[in-house]
Amino acid sequence: MDETTTKTLQQVLADAGAYQGAIDGIRRPASDAAVDAMLEARAAELPEEISTWPSGRRAVACLQLGCRDHEIEVGPIDGLWGPQTDFAADVLTEFFETGALPGPWRDQPVSEVNPNRWPPETRLRDVFGPPGEAPLVIVPCPWRLRLSWDPETVVSGISCHERVSESLQRVLQQVYDHYGEDRLYTLGLDRYGGCFNRRRKRGGTSWSTHAWGIAIDWDPDRNKLRWARDRARLARPEYDAWWGIWEEEGWVSLGRSRNFDWMHVQAAKL
Ligand SMILES: [Zn+2]
């Protein structure tokens, strides 16, 4: 059990009144004792042979009970770490971290408008020039941006292709007007993940839209490349307005369109 999962287990045990120690992800004898106490209290819901299970399996059973208590589908309480338990434990972790379960899958009406005539990805050279050599301008952001991987570093603005700068400026201003500064920080929209970057697509050979300075990444730590809408922070309903503002300017969210790389928004059509 990794540190994050151990932390979630500790929270389950604490909620059950079986554990008073720190919720810090460090496994201690006190958590083993708490596992025993919780399983004993819930014995009526459990198979009899649970007393013969090794301690790791008993700990997983507690985690499964915690999922069930929060109405997260976890299957039978068998103490085994299969894909269903893995997924359910992730959801429970998110619940403990954010106070909310991930929203149900929603069919997203993705806007097709294109007022700035952003080109399809196949025509980027024609419109934006050769990759890696974008004429860059810095668009200031109305709220304070920090580098997501180095939050101490405040970013003066977004360095992007000049052809997209005016649109970007309008988007940022509208976002600011809609959410207000404090809420933007709460939403983590001050965690900037970069724009211009002379690189290829991850795991691919073609140029990334970042190589033209026409794509921006937001809060990459909580919107990892392979994460789908059940995990990505930016898939939640409180970001609908955020995406709506981008889409009115014709920008494309890979998350909203393809359900991966939720951090990424680009001035190019798919
Ligand atoms: Zn990106």
PDB file of C-alpha atoms and ligand atoms in Angstrom:
ATOM      1  CA  MET A   1       0.000   0.000   0.000  1.00  0.00           C
ATOM      2  CA  ASP A   2       1.563   3.304  -1.031  1.00  0.00           C
ATOM      3  CA  GLU A   3       1.654   6.428   1.101  1.00  0.00           C
ATOM      4  CA  THR A   4      -1.439   8.036  -0.397  1.00  0.00           C
ATOM      5  CA  THR A   5      -3.489   4.878   0.052  1.00  0.00           C
ATOM      6  CA  THR A   6      -2.206   4.408   3.585  1.00  0.00           C
ATOM      7  CA  LYS A   7      -3.334   7.942   4.333  1.00  0.00           C
ATOM      8  CA  THR A   8      -6.777   7.137   2.977  1.00  0.00           C
ATOM      9  CA  LEU A   9      -6.855   3.994   5.096  1.00  0.00           C
ATOM     10  CA  GLN A  10      -5.926   6.018   8.184  1.00  0.00           C
ATOM     11  CA  GLN A  11      -8.799   8.384   7.455  1.00  0.00           C
ATOM     12  CA  VAL A  12     -11.201   5.440   7.126  1.00  0.00           C
ATOM     13  CA  LEU A  13      -9.994   4.053  10.428  1.00  0.00           C
ATOM     14  CA  ALA A  14     -10.269   7.455  12.101  1.00  0.00           C
ATOM     15  CA  ASP A  15     -13.815   7.928  10.795  1.00  0.00           C
ATOM     16  CA  ALA A  16     -14.655   4.500  12.209  1.00  0.00           C
ATOM     17  CA  GLY A  17     -13.431   5.694  15.603  1.00  0.00           C
ATOM     18  CA  ALA A  18     -10.717   3.051  15.616  1.00  0.00           C
ATOM     19  CA  TYR A  19      -7.673   5.258  15.083  1.00  0.00           C
ATOM     20  CA  GLN A  20      -6.536   8.471  16.762  1.00  0.00           C
ATOM     21  CA  GLY A  21      -3.044   8.782  15.275  1.00  0.00           C
ATOM     22  CA  ALA A  22      -1.742  11.092  12.587  1.00  0.00           C
ATOM     23  CA  ILE A  23      -3.205  10.931   9.058  1.00  0.00           C
ATOM     24  CA  ASP A  24       0.183  10.999   7.395  1.00  0.00           C
ATOM     25  CA  GLY A  25       0.514   7.884   5.250  1.00  0.00           C
ATOM     26  CA  ILE A  26       3.053   6.252   7.562  1.00  0.00           C
ATOM     27  CA  ARG A  27       2.160   2.716   8.592  1.00  0.00           C
ATOM     28  CA  ARG A  28       2.426   2.159  12.353  1.00  0.00           C
ATOM     29  CA  PRO A  29       1.471  -0.570  14.845  1.00  0.00           C
ATOM     30  CA  ALA A  30      -1.436   1.704  15.879  1.00  0.00           C
ATOM     31  CA  SER A  31      -2.967   1.412  12.411  1.00  0.00           C
ATOM     32  CA  ASP A  32      -2.725  -2.389  12.516  1.00  0.00           C
ATOM     33  CA  ALA A  33      -4.519  -2.378  15.857  1.00  0.00           C
ATOM     34  CA  ALA A  34      -7.100  -0.027  14.391  1.00  0.00           C
ATOM     35  CA  VAL A  35      -7.674  -2.396  11.459  1.00  0.00           C
ATOM     36  CA  ASP A  36      -8.405  -5.195  13.929  1.00  0.00           C
ATOM     37  CA  ALA A  37     -10.785  -2.973  15.893  1.00  0.00           C
ATOM     38  CA  MET A  38     -12.679  -1.836  12.811  1.00  0.00           C
ATOM     39  CA  LEU A  39     -13.070  -5.366  11.417  1.00  0.00           C
ATOM     40  CA  GLU A  40     -14.294  -6.594  14.760  1.00  0.00           C
ATOM     41  CA  ALA A  41     -16.892  -3.833  14.973  1.00  0.00           C
ATOM     42  CA  ARG A  42     -18.112  -4.640  11.468  1.00  0.00           C
ATOM     43  CA  ALA A  43     -17.866  -8.430  11.794  1.00  0.00           C
ATOM     44  CA  ALA A  44     -21.517  -8.909  10.837  1.00  0.00           C
ATOM     45  CA  GLU A  45     -20.806  -7.627   7.315  1.00  0.00           C
ATOM     46  CA  LEU A  46     -17.702  -9.725   6.795  1.00  0.00           C
ATOM     47  CA  PRO A  47     -16.900 -13.320   5.908  1.00  0.00           C
ATOM     48  CA  GLU A  48     -15.940 -15.448   8.890  1.00  0.00           C
ATOM     49  CA  GLU A  49     -12.560 -16.483   7.559  1.00  0.00           C
ATOM     50  CA  ILE A  50     -11.376 -12.867   7.715  1.00  0.00           C
ATOM     51  CA  SER A  51      -9.602 -13.714  10.978  1.00  0.00           C
ATOM     52  CA  THR A  52      -7.231 -15.918   8.988  1.00  0.00           C
ATOM     53  CA  TRP A  53      -6.299 -13.210   6.472  1.00  0.00           C
ATOM     54  CA  PRO A  54      -2.835 -11.680   6.690  1.00  0.00           C
ATOM     55  CA  SER A  55      -2.635  -8.107   7.943  1.00  0.00           C
ATOM     56  CA  GLY A  56      -2.228  -6.561   4.472  1.00  0.00           C
ATOM     57  CA  ARG A  57      -5.404  -8.189   3.243  1.00  0.00           C
ATOM     58  CA  ARG A  58      -7.270  -7.111   6.379  1.00  0.00           C
ATOM     59  CA  ALA A  59      -6.142  -3.534   5.816  1.00  0.00           C
ATOM     60  CA  VAL A  60      -7.506  -3.638   2.254  1.00  0.00           C
ATOM     61  CA  ALA A  61     -10.813  -4.937   3.635  1.00  0.00           C
ATOM     62  CA  CYS A  62     -11.057  -1.818   5.834  1.00  0.00           C
ATOM     63  CA  LEU A  63     -10.397   0.378   2.849  1.00  0.00           C
ATOM     64  CA  GLN A  64     -13.130  -1.454   0.946  1.00  0.00           C
ATOM     65  CA  LEU A  65     -15.539  -0.892   3.832  1.00  0.00           C
ATOM     66  CA  GLY A  66     -14.652   2.812   3.733  1.00  0.00           C
ATOM     67  CA  CYS A  67     -15.489   2.905   0.021  1.00  0.00           C
ATOM     68  CA  ARG A  68     -18.779   1.125   0.611  1.00  0.00           C
ATOM     69  CA  ASP A  69     -19.663   3.576   3.393  1.00  0.00           C
ATOM     70  CA  HIS A  70     -19.284   6.421   0.902  1.00  0.00           C
ATOM     71  CA  GLU A  71     -21.396   4.584  -1.663  1.00  0.00           C
ATOM     72  CA  ILE A  72     -18.449   4.016  -3.961  1.00  0.00           C
ATOM     73  CA  GLU A  73     -18.922   0.738  -5.799  1.00  0.00           C
ATOM     74  CA  VAL A  74     -16.179  -1.539  -4.610  1.00  0.00           C
ATOM     75  CA  GLY A  75     -17.599  -5.050  -4.994  1.00  0.00           C
ATOM     76  CA  PRO A  76     -17.330  -7.743  -2.318  1.00  0.00           C
ATOM     77  CA  ILE A  77     -15.247  -7.038   0.786  1.00  0.00           C
ATOM     78  CA  ASP A  78     -12.592  -9.619   0.026  1.00  0.00           C
ATOM     79  CA  GLY A  79      -9.405  -7.789   0.984  1.00  0.00           C
ATOM     80  CA  LEU A  80      -8.011  -8.307  -2.515  1.00  0.00           C
ATOM     81  CA  TRP A  81      -6.520  -5.428  -4.497  1.00  0.00           C
ATOM     82  CA  GLY A  82      -8.114  -5.798  -7.927  1.00  0.00           C
ATOM     83  CA  PRO A  83      -8.890  -3.089 -10.473  1.00  0.00           C
ATOM     84  CA  GLN A  84     -12.248  -2.298  -8.910  1.00  0.00           C
ATOM     85  CA  THR A  85     -10.697  -1.731  -5.501  1.00  0.00           C
ATOM     86  CA  ASP A  86      -7.903   0.273  -7.080  1.00  0.00           C
ATOM     87  CA  PHE A  87     -10.363   2.580  -8.776  1.00  0.00           C
ATOM     88  CA  ALA A  88     -12.652   2.848  -5.751  1.00  0.00           C
ATOM     89  CA  ALA A  89      -9.722   3.664  -3.450  1.00  0.00           C
ATOM     90  CA  ASP A  90      -8.702   6.464  -5.826  1.00  0.00           C
ATOM     91  CA  VAL A  91     -12.187   7.906  -5.705  1.00  0.00           C
ATOM     92  CA  LEU A  92     -12.214   7.709  -1.911  1.00  0.00           C
ATOM     93  CA  THR A  93      -8.831   9.439  -1.756  1.00  0.00           C
ATOM     94  CA  GLU A  94     -10.187  12.222  -3.892  1.00  0.00           C
ATOM     95  CA  PHE A  95     -13.196  12.505  -1.630  1.00  0.00           C
ATOM     96  CA  PHE A  96     -10.993  12.890   1.432  1.00  0.00           C
ATOM     97  CA  GLU A  97      -8.797  15.439  -0.331  1.00  0.00           C
ATOM     98  CA  THR A  98     -11.522  17.595  -1.816  1.00  0.00           C
ATOM     99  CA  GLY A  99     -14.702  16.846   0.111  1.00  0.00           C
ATOM    100  CA  ALA A 100     -16.526  15.853  -3.069  1.00  0.00           C
ATOM    101  CA  LEU A 101     -16.930  12.715  -5.103  1.00  0.00           C
ATOM    102  CA  PRO A 102     -16.067  13.074  -8.791  1.00  0.00           C
ATOM    103  CA  GLY A 103     -19.146  14.093 -10.741  1.00  0.00           C
ATOM    104  CA  PRO A 104     -20.923  11.566 -12.916  1.00  0.00           C
ATOM    105  CA  TRP A 105     -19.895  11.416 -16.523  1.00  0.00           C
ATOM    106  CA  ARG A 106     -21.548  14.247 -18.373  1.00  0.00           C
ATOM    107  CA  ASP A 107     -21.945  14.515 -22.082  1.00  0.00           C
ATOM    108  CA  GLN A 108     -20.164  17.748 -22.911  1.00  0.00           C
ATOM    109  CA  PRO A 109     -21.577  19.898 -25.626  1.00  0.00           C
ATOM    110  CA  VAL A 110     -18.307  21.106 -27.127  1.00  0.00           C
ATOM    111  CA  SER A 111     -18.706  24.312 -29.062  1.00  0.00           C
ATOM    112  CA  GLU A 112     -17.647  24.291 -32.708  1.00  0.00           C
ATOM    113  CA  VAL A 113     -17.390  28.056 -33.123  1.00  0.00           C
ATOM    114  CA  ASN A 114     -14.161  29.394 -34.576  1.00  0.00           C
ATOM    115  CA  PRO A 115     -14.209  33.194 -34.688  1.00  0.00           C
ATOM    116  CA  ASN A 116     -10.410  33.461 -35.014  1.00  0.00           C
ATOM    117  CA  ARG A 117     -10.263  30.772 -37.713  1.00  0.00           C
ATOM    118  CA  TRP A 118      -7.816  28.542 -35.873  1.00  0.00           C
ATOM    119  CA  PRO A 119      -6.474  25.997 -38.353  1.00  0.00           C
ATOM    120  CA  PRO A 120      -6.689  22.229 -38.025  1.00  0.00           C
ATOM    121  CA  GLU A 121      -3.565  20.576 -36.577  1.00  0.00           C
ATOM    122  CA  THR A 122      -2.570  19.478 -40.081  1.00  0.00           C
ATOM    123  CA  ARG A 123      -2.187  23.089 -41.257  1.00  0.00           C
ATOM    124  CA  LEU A 124      -0.226  24.674 -38.435  1.00  0.00           C
ATOM    125  CA  ARG A 125       2.833  25.435 -40.556  1.00  0.00           C
ATOM    126  CA  ASP A 126       0.779  27.389 -43.075  1.00  0.00           C
ATOM    127  CA  VAL A 127      -0.765  29.594 -40.457  1.00  0.00           C
ATOM    128  CA  PHE A 128       1.802  29.805 -37.653  1.00  0.00           C
ATOM    129  CA  GLY A 129       5.069  29.217 -39.507  1.00  0.00           C
ATOM    130  CA  PRO A 130       7.742  26.615 -38.781  1.00  0.00           C
ATOM    131  CA  PRO A 131       7.585  24.877 -35.392  1.00  0.00           C
ATOM    132  CA  GLY A 132       9.935  26.067 -32.690  1.00  0.00           C
ATOM    133  CA  GLU A 133      10.387  29.507 -34.225  1.00  0.00           C
ATOM    134  CA  ALA A 134       7.214  31.269 -33.176  1.00  0.00           C
ATOM    135  CA  PRO A 135       7.226  35.068 -33.017  1.00  0.00           C
ATOM    136  CA  LEU A 136       6.514  35.252 -29.285  1.00  0.00           C
ATOM    137  CA  VAL A 137       4.829  37.937 -27.283  1.00  0.00           C
ATOM    138  CA  ILE A 138       4.118  37.928 -23.557  1.00  0.00           C
ATOM    139  CA  VAL A 139       0.478  38.220 -22.605  1.00  0.00           C
ATOM    140  CA  PRO A 140       0.109  39.412 -19.009  1.00  0.00           C
ATOM    141  CA  CYS A 141      -2.354  37.500 -16.861  1.00  0.00           C
ATOM    142  CA  PRO A 142      -4.848  39.473 -14.737  1.00  0.00           C
ATOM    143  CA  TRP A 143      -4.217  37.132 -11.799  1.00  0.00           C
ATOM    144  CA  ARG A 144      -0.929  35.893 -10.375  1.00  0.00           C
ATOM    145  CA  LEU A 145       0.468  32.810 -12.116  1.00  0.00           C
ATOM    146  CA  ARG A 146       2.997  30.486 -10.535  1.00  0.00           C
ATOM    147  CA  LEU A 147       4.959  27.675 -12.114  1.00  0.00           C
ATOM    148  CA  SER A 148       3.148  24.503 -11.155  1.00  0.00           C
ATOM    149  CA  TRP A 149       6.422  22.627 -10.594  1.00  0.00           C
ATOM    150  CA  ASP A 150       7.988  25.535  -8.685  1.00  0.00           C
ATOM    151  CA  PRO A 151       5.213  27.492  -6.949  1.00  0.00           C
ATOM    152  CA  GLU A 152       7.699  30.017  -5.552  1.00  0.00           C
ATOM    153  CA  THR A 153       8.273  31.283  -9.064  1.00  0.00           C
ATOM    154  CA  VAL A 154       5.760  33.871 -10.186  1.00  0.00           C
ATOM    155  CA  VAL A 155       5.309  34.114 -13.945  1.00  0.00           C
ATOM    156  CA  SER A 156       5.120  37.573 -15.498  1.00  0.00           C
ATOM    157  CA  GLY A 157       2.867  36.445 -18.340  1.00  0.00           C
ATOM    158  CA  ILE A 158       2.223  33.800 -20.951  1.00  0.00           C
ATOM    159  CA  SER A 159       4.745  33.714 -23.750  1.00  0.00           C
ATOM    160  CA  CYS A 160       2.735  32.733 -26.827  1.00  0.00           C
ATOM    161  CA  HIS A 161       2.569  33.102 -30.612  1.00  0.00           C
ATOM    162  CA  GLU A 162       1.650  36.687 -31.519  1.00  0.00           C
ATOM    163  CA  ARG A 163      -1.176  35.421 -33.743  1.00  0.00           C
ATOM    164  CA  VAL A 164      -3.061  34.050 -30.701  1.00  0.00           C
ATOM    165  CA  SER A 165      -2.134  36.744 -28.182  1.00  0.00           C
ATOM    166  CA  GLU A 166      -5.177  38.986 -28.541  1.00  0.00           C
ATOM    167  CA  SER A 167      -7.564  36.080 -28.241  1.00  0.00           C
ATOM    168  CA  LEU A 168      -5.670  34.794 -25.215  1.00  0.00           C
ATOM    169  CA  GLN A 169      -5.881  38.207 -23.623  1.00  0.00           C
ATOM    170  CA  ARG A 170      -9.651  38.275 -24.069  1.00  0.00           C
ATOM    171  CA  VAL A 171     -10.001  34.779 -22.606  1.00  0.00           C
ATOM    172  CA  LEU A 172      -7.936  35.630 -19.521  1.00  0.00           C
ATOM    173  CA  GLN A 173      -9.856  38.833 -18.884  1.00  0.00           C
ATOM    174  CA  GLN A 174     -13.214  37.085 -19.189  1.00  0.00           C
ATOM    175  CA  VAL A 175     -12.093  34.285 -16.913  1.00  0.00           C
ATOM    176  CA  TYR A 176     -10.960  36.866 -14.385  1.00  0.00           C
ATOM    177  CA  ASP A 177     -14.244  38.772 -14.609  1.00  0.00           C
ATOM    178  CA  HIS A 178     -16.238  35.577 -14.247  1.00  0.00           C
ATOM    179  CA  TYR A 179     -14.473  33.926 -11.314  1.00  0.00           C
ATOM    180  CA  GLY A 180     -12.707  36.759  -9.517  1.00  0.00           C
ATOM    181  CA  GLU A 181      -9.182  36.538  -8.203  1.00  0.00           C
ATOM    182  CA  ASP A 182      -9.750  34.548  -4.985  1.00  0.00           C
ATOM    183  CA  ARG A 183     -11.761  31.847  -6.648  1.00  0.00           C
ATOM    184  CA  LEU A 184      -9.133  31.443  -9.353  1.00  0.00           C
ATOM    185  CA  TYR A 185      -6.599  30.565  -6.677  1.00  0.00           C
ATOM    186  CA  THR A 186      -9.035  28.155  -5.023  1.00  0.00           C
ATOM    187  CA  LEU A 187      -9.591  26.479  -8.371  1.00  0.00           C
ATOM    188  CA  GLY A 188      -5.846  26.174  -8.892  1.00  0.00           C
ATOM    189  CA  LEU A 189      -5.958  28.202 -12.100  1.00  0.00           C
ATOM    190  CA  ASP A 190      -2.847  30.036 -10.961  1.00  0.00           C
ATOM    191  CA  ARG A 191      -0.853  26.813 -11.462  1.00  0.00           C
ATOM    192  CA  TYR A 192       0.689  27.460 -14.820  1.00  0.00           C
ATOM    193  CA  GLY A 193       2.145  24.551 -16.759  1.00  0.00           C
ATOM    194  CA  GLY A 194       3.729  26.370 -19.712  1.00  0.00           C
ATOM    195  CA  CYS A 195       2.972  27.448 -23.276  1.00  0.00           C
ATOM    196  CA  PHE A 196       5.764  27.727 -25.848  1.00  0.00           C
ATOM    197  CA  ASN A 197       8.026  24.699 -25.811  1.00  0.00           C
ATOM    198  CA  ARG A 198      10.037  23.437 -28.750  1.00  0.00           C
ATOM    199  CA  ARG A 199       9.141  19.785 -28.400  1.00  0.00           C
ATOM    200  CA  ARG A 200       7.458  16.808 -30.019  1.00  0.00           C
ATOM    201  CA  LYS A 201       4.220  15.285 -28.807  1.00  0.00           C
ATOM    202  CA  ARG A 202       4.730  13.085 -25.769  1.00  0.00           C
ATOM    203  CA  GLY A 203       5.469   9.597 -26.969  1.00  0.00           C
ATOM    204  CA  GLY A 204       5.211  10.709 -30.599  1.00  0.00           C
ATOM    205  CA  THR A 205       7.258  12.093 -33.465  1.00  0.00           C
ATOM    206  CA  SER A 206       5.081  14.964 -34.710  1.00  0.00           C
ATOM    207  CA  TRP A 207       5.473  18.440 -33.270  1.00  0.00           C
ATOM    208  CA  SER A 208       3.434  19.388 -30.265  1.00  0.00           C
ATOM    209  CA  THR A 209       1.183  22.430 -30.611  1.00  0.00           C
ATOM    210  CA  HIS A 210       3.382  23.841 -27.833  1.00  0.00           C
ATOM    211  CA  ALA A 211       6.180  24.169 -30.397  1.00  0.00           C
ATOM    212  CA  TRP A 212       4.172  26.988 -32.008  1.00  0.00           C
ATOM    213  CA  GLY A 213       3.283  28.700 -28.737  1.00  0.00           C
ATOM    214  CA  ILE A 214      -0.420  28.117 -29.378  1.00  0.00           C
ATOM    215  CA  ALA A 215      -1.134  25.692 -26.515  1.00  0.00           C
ATOM    216  CA  ILE A 216      -1.190  26.229 -22.770  1.00  0.00           C
ATOM    217  CA  ASP A 217      -1.110  23.730 -19.909  1.00  0.00           C
ATOM    218  CA  TRP A 218      -2.948  24.430 -16.652  1.00  0.00           C
ATOM    219  CA  ASP A 219      -2.479  22.721 -13.291  1.00  0.00           C
ATOM    220  CA  PRO A 220      -0.638  19.688 -14.732  1.00  0.00           C
ATOM    221  CA  ASP A 221      -0.172  18.005 -11.340  1.00  0.00           C
ATOM    222  CA  ARG A 222      -3.886  17.512 -10.941  1.00  0.00           C
ATOM    223  CA  ASN A 223      -4.666  16.940 -14.617  1.00  0.00           C
ATOM    224  CA  LYS A 224      -2.130  14.381 -15.674  1.00  0.00           C
ATOM    225  CA  LEU A 225      -1.751  13.449 -19.318  1.00  0.00           C
ATOM    226  CA  ARG A 226      -3.426  10.054 -19.134  1.00  0.00           C
ATOM    227  CA  TRP A 227      -6.097  10.940 -16.622  1.00  0.00           C
ATOM    228  CA  ALA A 228      -9.711  10.865 -17.762  1.00  0.00           C
ATOM    229  CA  ARG A 229     -12.610  12.908 -16.450  1.00  0.00           C
ATOM    230  CA  ASP A 230     -13.043  10.746 -13.363  1.00  0.00           C
ATOM    231  CA  ARG A 231      -9.705  11.993 -12.012  1.00  0.00           C
ATOM    232  CA  ALA A 232      -8.851  15.229 -13.770  1.00  0.00           C
ATOM    233  CA  ARG A 233      -9.617  18.308 -11.723  1.00  0.00           C
ATOM    234  CA  LEU A 234     -10.415  20.413 -14.775  1.00  0.00           C
ATOM    235  CA  ALA A 235     -13.217  18.036 -15.767  1.00  0.00           C
ATOM    236  CA  ARG A 236     -15.357  19.099 -12.843  1.00  0.00           C
ATOM    237  CA  PRO A 237     -18.500  21.194 -13.237  1.00  0.00           C
ATOM    238  CA  GLU A 238     -16.960  24.263 -11.567  1.00  0.00           C
ATOM    239  CA  TYR A 239     -14.723  24.568 -14.623  1.00  0.00           C
ATOM    240  CA  ASP A 240     -17.547  24.544 -17.170  1.00  0.00           C
ATOM    241  CA  ALA A 241     -17.481  28.340 -17.394  1.00  0.00           C
ATOM    242  CA  TRP A 242     -13.698  28.277 -17.810  1.00  0.00           C
ATOM    243  CA  TRP A 243     -13.952  25.960 -20.809  1.00  0.00           C
ATOM    244  CA  GLY A 244     -16.947  27.799 -22.214  1.00  0.00           C
ATOM    245  CA  ILE A 245     -14.897  31.002 -22.366  1.00  0.00           C
ATOM    246  CA  TRP A 246     -12.026  29.294 -24.216  1.00  0.00           C
ATOM    247  CA  GLU A 247     -14.400  27.583 -26.616  1.00  0.00           C
ATOM    248  CA  GLU A 248     -16.167  30.808 -27.506  1.00  0.00           C
ATOM    249  CA  GLU A 249     -12.795  31.976 -28.824  1.00  0.00           C
ATOM    250  CA  GLY A 250     -12.429  28.723 -30.753  1.00  0.00           C
ATOM    251  CA  TRP A 251      -9.783  27.164 -28.491  1.00  0.00           C
ATOM    252  CA  VAL A 252      -9.914  23.387 -28.069  1.00  0.00           C
ATOM    253  CA  SER A 253      -9.672  21.485 -24.793  1.00  0.00           C
ATOM    254  CA  LEU A 254      -8.261  17.997 -25.336  1.00  0.00           C
ATOM    255  CA  GLY A 255     -10.033  16.967 -22.163  1.00  0.00           C
ATOM    256  CA  ARG A 256     -13.442  18.099 -23.334  1.00  0.00           C
ATOM    257  CA  SER A 257     -12.950  16.705 -26.830  1.00  0.00           C
ATOM    258  CA  ARG A 258     -10.925  13.537 -26.273  1.00  0.00           C
ATOM    259  CA  ASN A 259     -11.043  12.962 -22.505  1.00  0.00           C
ATOM    260  CA  PHE A 260      -7.308  12.951 -21.883  1.00  0.00           C
ATOM    261  CA  ASP A 261      -4.678  15.661 -21.249  1.00  0.00           C
ATOM    262  CA  TRP A 262      -7.173  17.837 -19.411  1.00  0.00           C
ATOM    263  CA  MET A 263      -4.416  20.339 -18.593  1.00  0.00           C
ATOM    264  CA  HIS A 264      -4.115  21.316 -22.261  1.00  0.00           C
ATOM    265  CA  VAL A 265      -5.934  23.924 -24.345  1.00  0.00           C
ATOM    266  CA  GLN A 266      -4.894  24.907 -27.879  1.00  0.00           C
ATOM    267  CA  ALA A 267      -5.646  27.370 -30.660  1.00  0.00           C
ATOM    268  CA  ALA A 268      -5.931  24.584 -33.230  1.00  0.00           C
ATOM    269  CA  LYS A 269      -8.792  22.351 -34.244  1.00  0.00           C
ATOM    270  CA  LEU A 270      -8.526  18.566 -34.101  1.00  0.00           C
TER     271      LEU A 270
HETATM  272 ZN    ZN B   1      -0.115  20.710 -23.411  1.00  0.00          ZN
END
